[in-house]
Short mmCIF file of C-alpha atoms in Angstrom, two decimals:
data_model
loop_
_atom_site.label_atom_id
_atom_site.label_comp_id
_atom_site.label_asym_id
_atom_site.label_seq_id
_atom_site.Cartn_x
_atom_site.Cartn_y
_atom_site.Cartn_z
CA MET A 388 29.24 1.91 -32.68
CA ARG A 389 25.99 3.60 -31.63
CA GLU A 390 24.35 1.95 -28.58
CA SER A 391 21.01 1.60 -30.38
CA SER A 392 22.64 -0.44 -33.17
CA VAL A 393 24.43 -2.92 -30.91
CA THR A 394 23.07 -6.45 -31.26
CA ILE A 395 23.45 -9.63 -29.29
CA HIS A 396 25.80 -10.89 -32.05
CA ASP A 397 28.03 -7.83 -31.57
CA VAL A 398 28.29 -8.65 -27.85
CA ALA A 399 29.07 -12.27 -28.67
CA ARG A 400 31.91 -11.32 -31.05
CA HIS A 401 33.29 -8.80 -28.56
CA ALA A 402 33.29 -11.36 -25.75
CA GLY A 403 34.45 -14.22 -27.94
CA VAL A 404 31.43 -16.38 -27.11
CA SER A 405 28.33 -17.62 -28.90
CA ALA A 406 25.09 -15.63 -29.17
CA ALA A 407 23.45 -18.41 -27.14
CA THR A 408 25.86 -17.69 -24.28
CA VAL A 409 24.92 -14.00 -24.31
CA SER A 410 21.23 -15.00 -24.31
CA ASN A 411 21.85 -17.25 -21.29
CA PHE A 412 23.55 -14.33 -19.54
CA PHE A 413 20.32 -12.33 -19.65
CA ASN A 414 17.73 -15.08 -19.36
CA TRP A 415 19.32 -17.98 -17.47
CA PRO A 416 22.53 -16.63 -15.85
CA ASP A 417 22.79 -19.64 -13.51
CA LYS A 418 23.74 -21.73 -16.54
CA LEU A 419 27.02 -19.78 -16.88
CA SER A 420 30.12 -19.90 -14.74
CA GLU A 421 31.07 -16.82 -12.77
CA ARG A 422 34.04 -16.27 -15.10
CA MET A 423 31.82 -16.44 -18.19
CA ARG A 424 29.20 -14.10 -16.66
CA SER A 425 31.94 -11.56 -15.91
CA ARG A 426 33.28 -11.83 -19.45
CA VAL A 427 29.89 -11.21 -21.06
CA GLU A 428 29.03 -8.45 -18.59
CA THR A 429 32.22 -6.58 -19.52
CA SER A 430 31.29 -6.66 -23.21
CA VAL A 431 27.71 -5.60 -22.51
CA THR A 432 28.97 -2.61 -20.50
CA GLU A 433 31.66 -1.56 -22.97
CA LEU A 434 29.31 -1.76 -25.96
CA GLY A 435 26.34 -0.24 -24.16
CA PHE A 436 24.07 -3.11 -25.18
CA VAL A 437 20.43 -2.92 -24.05
CA PRO A 438 18.47 -6.20 -24.40
CA ASN A 439 15.14 -6.29 -26.21
CA MET A 440 12.58 -6.65 -23.41
CA PRO A 441 9.63 -7.96 -25.52
CA ALA A 442 11.89 -10.62 -27.03
CA ARG A 443 13.07 -11.69 -23.57
CA GLN A 444 9.47 -11.94 -22.40
CA LEU A 445 8.61 -14.23 -25.30
CA ARG A 446 11.52 -16.53 -24.53
CA ARG A 447 11.01 -16.66 -20.77
CA GLN A 448 7.20 -16.32 -20.70
CA ARG A 449 7.84 -13.84 -17.86
CA SER A 450 8.49 -10.10 -17.85
CA GLY A 451 10.42 -9.95 -14.59
CA ILE A 452 8.16 -7.04 -13.56
CA VAL A 453 5.26 -6.81 -11.11
CA GLY A 454 2.81 -3.95 -10.78
CA LEU A 455 1.70 -2.20 -7.60
CA SER A 456 -1.39 0.01 -7.58
CA VAL A 457 -1.98 2.00 -4.38
CA VAL A 458 -4.40 4.76 -3.43
CA ASN A 459 -1.71 7.41 -2.95
CA ALA A 460 2.02 6.66 -3.08
CA SER A 461 2.80 9.96 -1.31
CA ASN A 462 0.89 8.81 1.79
CA PRO A 463 3.48 7.37 4.20
CA PHE A 464 1.31 4.29 4.76
CA PHE A 465 1.27 3.35 1.07
CA ALA A 466 4.87 4.46 0.62
CA GLY A 467 5.80 1.97 3.33
CA ILE A 468 3.78 -0.75 1.61
CA ALA A 469 5.56 0.01 -1.68
CA THR A 470 9.01 -0.10 -0.08
CA ALA A 471 8.32 -3.49 1.49
CA VAL A 472 6.93 -4.94 -1.77
CA GLU A 473 9.97 -3.67 -3.67
CA GLN A 474 12.37 -5.26 -1.17
CA VAL A 475 10.79 -8.70 -1.45
CA ALA A 476 10.48 -8.43 -5.24
CA GLU A 477 14.09 -7.33 -5.62
CA ASP A 478 15.27 -10.30 -3.56
CA ALA A 479 13.37 -12.49 -6.04
CA GLY A 480 14.97 -10.79 -9.04
CA LEU A 481 11.87 -8.78 -9.98
CA SER A 482 11.31 -5.08 -10.61
CA VAL A 483 8.24 -3.14 -9.43
CA VAL A 484 6.25 -0.44 -11.26
CA VAL A 485 4.05 1.67 -8.93
CA GLY A 486 0.93 3.66 -9.81
CA SER A 487 -1.35 5.83 -7.63
CA SER A 488 -5.10 5.68 -8.22
CA HIS A 489 -5.88 8.68 -5.98
CA GLU A 490 -9.16 6.92 -5.08
CA SER A 491 -10.20 6.94 -8.75
CA ALA A 492 -11.56 3.63 -10.02
CA ASP A 493 -10.97 4.78 -13.60
CA ARG A 494 -7.35 5.64 -12.92
CA GLN A 495 -6.81 2.29 -11.19
CA GLU A 496 -8.36 0.48 -14.15
CA LYS A 497 -6.01 2.26 -16.57
CA PHE A 498 -2.98 1.16 -14.59
CA LEU A 499 -4.14 -2.42 -14.32
CA THR A 500 -5.02 -2.61 -18.01
CA LEU A 501 -1.54 -1.33 -18.88
CA PHE A 502 0.08 -3.85 -16.51
CA GLU A 503 -1.91 -6.65 -18.14
CA GLN A 504 -1.14 -5.50 -21.69
CA LEU A 505 2.58 -5.38 -20.86
CA ARG A 506 2.31 -8.94 -19.49
CA PHE A 507 3.50 -8.09 -16.01
CA ASP A 508 4.08 -11.22 -13.94
CA GLY A 509 1.45 -10.17 -11.39
CA VAL A 510 0.00 -7.23 -9.47
CA VAL A 511 -0.48 -6.15 -5.87
CA VAL A 512 -3.45 -3.80 -5.50
CA ALA A 513 -4.69 -1.54 -2.72
CA PRO A 514 -8.16 -1.07 -4.26
CA SER A 515 -9.64 2.38 -4.68
CA ASP A 516 -13.13 1.03 -3.86
CA ASP A 517 -15.05 -2.18 -3.16
CA GLU A 518 -15.63 -3.10 -6.82
CA LEU A 519 -13.38 -6.14 -7.08
CA GLU A 520 -14.91 -7.98 -10.02
CA PRO A 521 -12.45 -6.51 -12.60
CA LEU A 522 -9.60 -7.78 -10.42
CA ARG A 523 -11.17 -11.23 -10.10
CA GLN A 524 -11.58 -11.37 -13.87
CA ARG A 525 -7.91 -10.54 -14.36
CA ARG A 526 -6.93 -13.42 -12.11
CA ASP A 527 -9.27 -15.71 -14.05
CA ARG A 528 -7.45 -14.64 -17.24
CA GLY A 529 -4.13 -15.69 -15.74
CA THR A 530 -2.68 -12.59 -14.08
CA PRO A 531 -1.84 -13.23 -10.39
CA VAL A 532 -3.55 -10.59 -8.22
CA VAL A 533 -3.09 -9.95 -4.48
CA LEU A 534 -5.01 -7.34 -2.48
CA VAL A 535 -3.34 -5.32 0.26
CA ASP A 536 -5.21 -3.32 2.94
CA HIS A 537 -8.39 -4.96 1.67
CA GLU A 538 -10.03 -8.38 1.62
CA ASP A 539 -12.19 -10.16 -0.94
CA PRO A 540 -15.58 -11.11 0.56
CA ASP A 541 -15.98 -13.74 -2.18
CA GLY A 542 -12.67 -15.38 -1.32
CA ARG A 543 -11.47 -15.40 -4.95
CA LEU A 544 -8.43 -13.19 -4.42
CA SER A 545 -5.54 -13.57 -1.98
CA SER A 546 -5.34 -10.65 0.43
CA VAL A 547 -3.43 -8.99 3.25
CA SER A 548 -5.46 -6.80 5.58
CA LEU A 549 -5.97 -5.55 9.13
CA ASP A 550 -8.98 -6.05 11.38
CA HIS A 551 -10.12 -2.43 11.07
CA ARG A 552 -13.30 -2.89 13.10
CA GLU A 553 -11.18 -4.06 16.01
CA GLY A 554 -8.90 -1.08 15.41
CA GLY A 555 -11.88 1.24 15.83
CA ARG A 556 -12.91 -0.56 18.98
CA ILE A 557 -9.55 -0.30 20.74
CA ALA A 558 -9.27 3.40 19.87
CA ALA A 559 -12.74 4.15 21.29
CA GLU A 560 -12.18 1.98 24.36
CA HIS A 561 -8.98 3.86 25.13
CA LEU A 562 -10.73 7.23 24.90
CA VAL A 563 -13.80 6.35 26.97
CA THR A 564 -11.68 4.59 29.59
CA ALA A 565 -9.78 7.86 29.95
CA GLY A 566 -13.09 9.58 30.74
CA ARG A 567 -13.86 11.14 27.36
CA THR A 568 -17.58 11.39 26.68
CA ARG A 569 -17.95 13.58 23.57
CA LEU A 570 -16.23 11.72 20.73
CA LEU A 571 -15.86 12.88 17.14
CA PHE A 572 -14.89 10.56 14.31
CA ALA A 573 -13.00 12.63 11.72
CA GLY A 574 -13.31 10.58 8.55
CA GLY A 575 -12.87 10.98 4.82
CA PRO A 576 -15.15 9.98 1.93
CA GLU A 577 -17.84 7.46 2.85
CA GLY A 578 -16.78 4.98 0.17
CA VAL A 579 -13.46 4.03 1.83
CA ARG A 580 -14.18 0.57 3.24
CA GLN A 581 -11.32 0.47 5.74
CA VAL A 582 -12.28 3.80 7.32
CA ALA A 583 -15.93 2.70 7.45
CA ARG A 584 -14.90 -0.38 9.42
CA ARG A 585 -13.00 1.78 11.92
CA LEU A 586 -16.13 3.86 12.43
CA GLU A 587 -18.22 0.71 12.94
CA GLY A 588 -15.90 -0.48 15.70
CA CYS A 589 -15.93 2.93 17.36
CA ARG A 590 -19.74 3.03 17.29
CA GLU A 591 -19.99 -0.42 18.85
CA VAL A 592 -18.08 0.79 21.90
CA VAL A 593 -19.78 4.17 22.30
CA SER A 594 -23.31 2.78 21.86
CA GLY A 595 -22.82 0.55 24.87
CA ILE A 596 -21.82 3.31 27.29
CA ALA A 597 -24.48 5.62 28.75
CA GLY A 598 -23.69 9.33 28.73
CA THR A 599 -21.21 9.01 25.86
CA ARG A 600 -21.94 10.30 22.38
CA LEU A 601 -20.30 9.96 18.99
CA GLU A 602 -20.57 12.40 16.10
CA VAL A 603 -19.09 12.06 12.61
CA ALA A 604 -17.49 14.80 10.51
CA ARG A 605 -16.17 14.09 7.03
CA SER A 606 -13.52 15.69 4.85
CA ALA A 607 -12.89 15.37 1.13
CA ASP A 608 -9.57 13.64 1.85
CA LEU A 609 -7.64 12.25 4.80
CA ASP A 610 -4.53 14.38 4.33
CA LEU A 611 -2.73 17.06 6.33
CA THR A 612 -4.54 19.97 4.69
CA ASP A 613 -8.02 18.62 5.35
CA GLY A 614 -6.92 17.66 8.85
CA GLU A 615 -5.89 21.24 9.54
CA GLU A 616 -9.22 22.48 8.23
CA MET A 617 -11.02 20.03 10.52
CA GLY A 618 -8.93 21.22 13.47
CA ARG A 619 -9.81 24.86 12.83
CA TRP A 620 -13.49 23.93 12.63
CA ILE A 621 -13.32 22.10 15.96
CA ALA A 622 -11.45 24.99 17.60
CA GLY A 623 -14.18 27.39 16.46
CA LEU A 624 -16.96 25.45 18.17
CA ASP A 625 -18.42 26.66 21.46
CA GLN A 626 -16.89 24.95 24.48
CA ASP A 627 -20.03 22.95 25.25
CA GLU A 628 -20.32 21.78 21.62
CA ARG A 629 -16.67 20.91 21.13
CA PRO A 630 -15.69 17.21 21.34
CA ASP A 631 -13.30 16.24 24.10
CA ALA A 632 -11.82 13.46 21.95
CA VAL A 633 -11.24 12.94 18.23
CA PHE A 634 -10.58 9.65 16.47
CA ALA A 635 -9.13 10.51 13.06
CA GLY A 636 -9.34 8.29 9.99
CA ASN A 637 -5.56 8.18 9.63
CA ASP A 638 -2.38 9.70 11.06
CA LEU A 639 -1.92 12.39 8.41
CA HIS A 640 -5.40 13.72 9.13
CA ALA A 641 -4.76 13.52 12.88
CA ILE A 642 -1.42 15.37 12.69
CA GLY A 643 -2.96 18.19 10.64
CA LEU A 644 -5.85 18.35 13.08
CA VAL A 645 -3.55 18.54 16.13
CA ASN A 646 -1.41 21.24 14.50
CA ALA A 647 -4.48 23.40 13.87
CA LEU A 648 -5.90 22.88 17.37
CA VAL A 649 -2.62 23.89 19.01
CA ALA A 650 -2.27 26.90 16.70
CA GLN A 651 -5.78 28.01 17.73
CA GLY A 652 -4.91 27.74 21.43
CA VAL A 653 -6.75 24.47 22.15
CA GLN A 654 -4.80 22.28 24.57
CA VAL A 655 -4.05 18.73 23.34
CA PRO A 656 -4.79 16.46 25.16
CA ASP A 657 -6.17 18.45 28.13
CA GLU A 658 -9.09 19.91 26.19
CA VAL A 659 -9.20 17.58 23.21
CA ALA A 660 -7.53 14.17 23.02
CA VAL A 661 -6.63 12.89 19.54
CA VAL A 662 -6.08 9.34 18.27
CA GLY A 663 -4.84 8.58 14.75
CA TYR A 664 -4.54 5.44 12.69
CA ASP A 665 -1.58 3.74 10.92
CA ASP A 666 1.44 4.69 13.08
CA ILE A 667 3.37 6.27 10.23
CA PRO A 668 6.95 7.39 11.07
CA PHE A 669 5.84 11.01 11.57
CA ALA A 670 3.36 10.02 14.32
CA ALA A 671 5.99 9.73 17.04
CA ARG A 672 7.72 12.94 15.89
CA ALA A 673 4.69 15.22 15.74
CA ALA A 674 4.62 18.42 17.82
CA VAL A 675 2.34 16.48 20.17
CA PRO A 676 3.40 12.83 19.74
CA LEU A 677 0.38 10.99 18.40
CA THR A 678 -1.51 8.16 20.04
CA THR A 679 -2.50 5.88 17.19
CA VAL A 680 -3.68 2.46 16.10
CA ARG A 681 -0.70 0.75 14.54
CA GLN A 682 -0.84 -1.11 11.26
CA PRO A 683 2.29 -3.24 10.70
CA ILE A 684 2.99 -1.52 7.39
CA ALA A 685 6.23 -3.24 6.41
CA GLU A 686 4.95 -6.67 7.47
CA MET A 687 1.78 -6.18 5.41
CA GLY A 688 3.76 -5.18 2.31
CA ARG A 689 6.12 -8.12 2.66
CA ALA A 690 3.25 -10.55 3.18
CA ALA A 691 1.48 -9.27 0.04
CA ALA A 692 4.64 -9.62 -2.03
CA ARG A 693 5.25 -13.17 -0.80
CA LEU A 694 1.68 -14.16 -1.62
CA LEU A 695 2.16 -12.77 -5.12
CA LEU A 696 5.43 -14.66 -5.60
CA ASP A 697 3.64 -17.86 -4.55
CA GLU A 698 0.87 -17.23 -7.08
CA ILE A 699 3.39 -16.48 -9.83
CA SER A 700 5.30 -19.70 -9.18
CA GLU A 701 2.15 -21.79 -8.72
CA PRO A 702 -0.60 -20.48 -11.05
CA GLY A 703 -4.15 -21.34 -10.02
CA ARG A 704 -3.35 -22.01 -6.37
CA GLU A 705 -6.11 -21.47 -3.82
CA PRO A 706 -6.37 -17.85 -2.61
CA ARG A 707 -5.12 -17.16 0.90
CA ASP A 708 -5.89 -14.39 3.39
CA VAL A 709 -3.49 -12.88 5.91
CA VAL A 710 -5.14 -10.72 8.60
CA PHE A 711 -3.00 -8.74 11.03
CA PRO A 712 -4.27 -7.56 14.44
CA PRO A 713 -4.25 -3.81 15.25
CA GLU A 714 -2.20 -2.45 18.15
CA LEU A 715 -2.78 0.71 20.16
CA VAL A 716 0.32 2.86 20.60
CA VAL A 717 -0.19 5.38 23.40
CA ARG A 718 1.59 8.75 23.24
CA ALA A 719 1.03 12.31 24.45
CA SER A 720 -1.98 13.25 22.29
CA ALA A 721 -4.25 10.84 24.19
CA PRO A 722 -2.52 9.34 27.23
#
């Protein structure tokens, strides 16, 4: 019998049970005894039966799938978020489909539209920009939505975020306390809200200290390649123009920057101290172990997933916000 032609009635005959029992096996397995579940499972495996997902969704009013839209799944920060969301979802019997927006609002919208059309049970979103109204409208239409690494100023969406302004402050305070006076903020595109908040916190500290200056240099992206390019640019500056400390928008950018500085003969941290942001796993293993502002990546992902599960089980509940504090992790790049 070809797998594609196997029906629920074929499984029932093979197992010697009713079609309703096979349906319960897929949709409400707790209704069956362990012996009966094993019996049906054996027939399903031997016949190669694949259940009809749309039909199951109609019966259960749930798809058993949640969506996750992140800025870039290859970035270790978002990869860590995705892993944590998947762990919590799996424990709840749900599967996760992940999409990367690559900071494109249009690409994010395509993913979210697809998730909604497929009747996913809910979505966790790391927004590509600050335009949240399409997400609010989806929640109003009945799709649970939770933000991660972002907050909703209108308070209409549940969210999990970090106090990024405070993160910028503690990074700058560490550098100026160590005697650094020429700071450079190495950031990415101006539209990234979280990075803008880090810069705001850094500016607050530097503006209050006489004899200390802060300059800003931007790259197209906050990845290793652009970090290396930034490092080569810094190394090429005259000694009196070169910053003595760099606060990078994230760890990937900082690691690329450090690699380029060292390759160009600039001593890190003696000549230029470098602080990153995120505390990704590579930060502690870099050629010069990276001082960084830690985001509790796994905790943030788990918190977002739990908020989503709450919204799925209790539609229309009041949105909630979870805000984690940043933590400075001091290593060799900026002792």
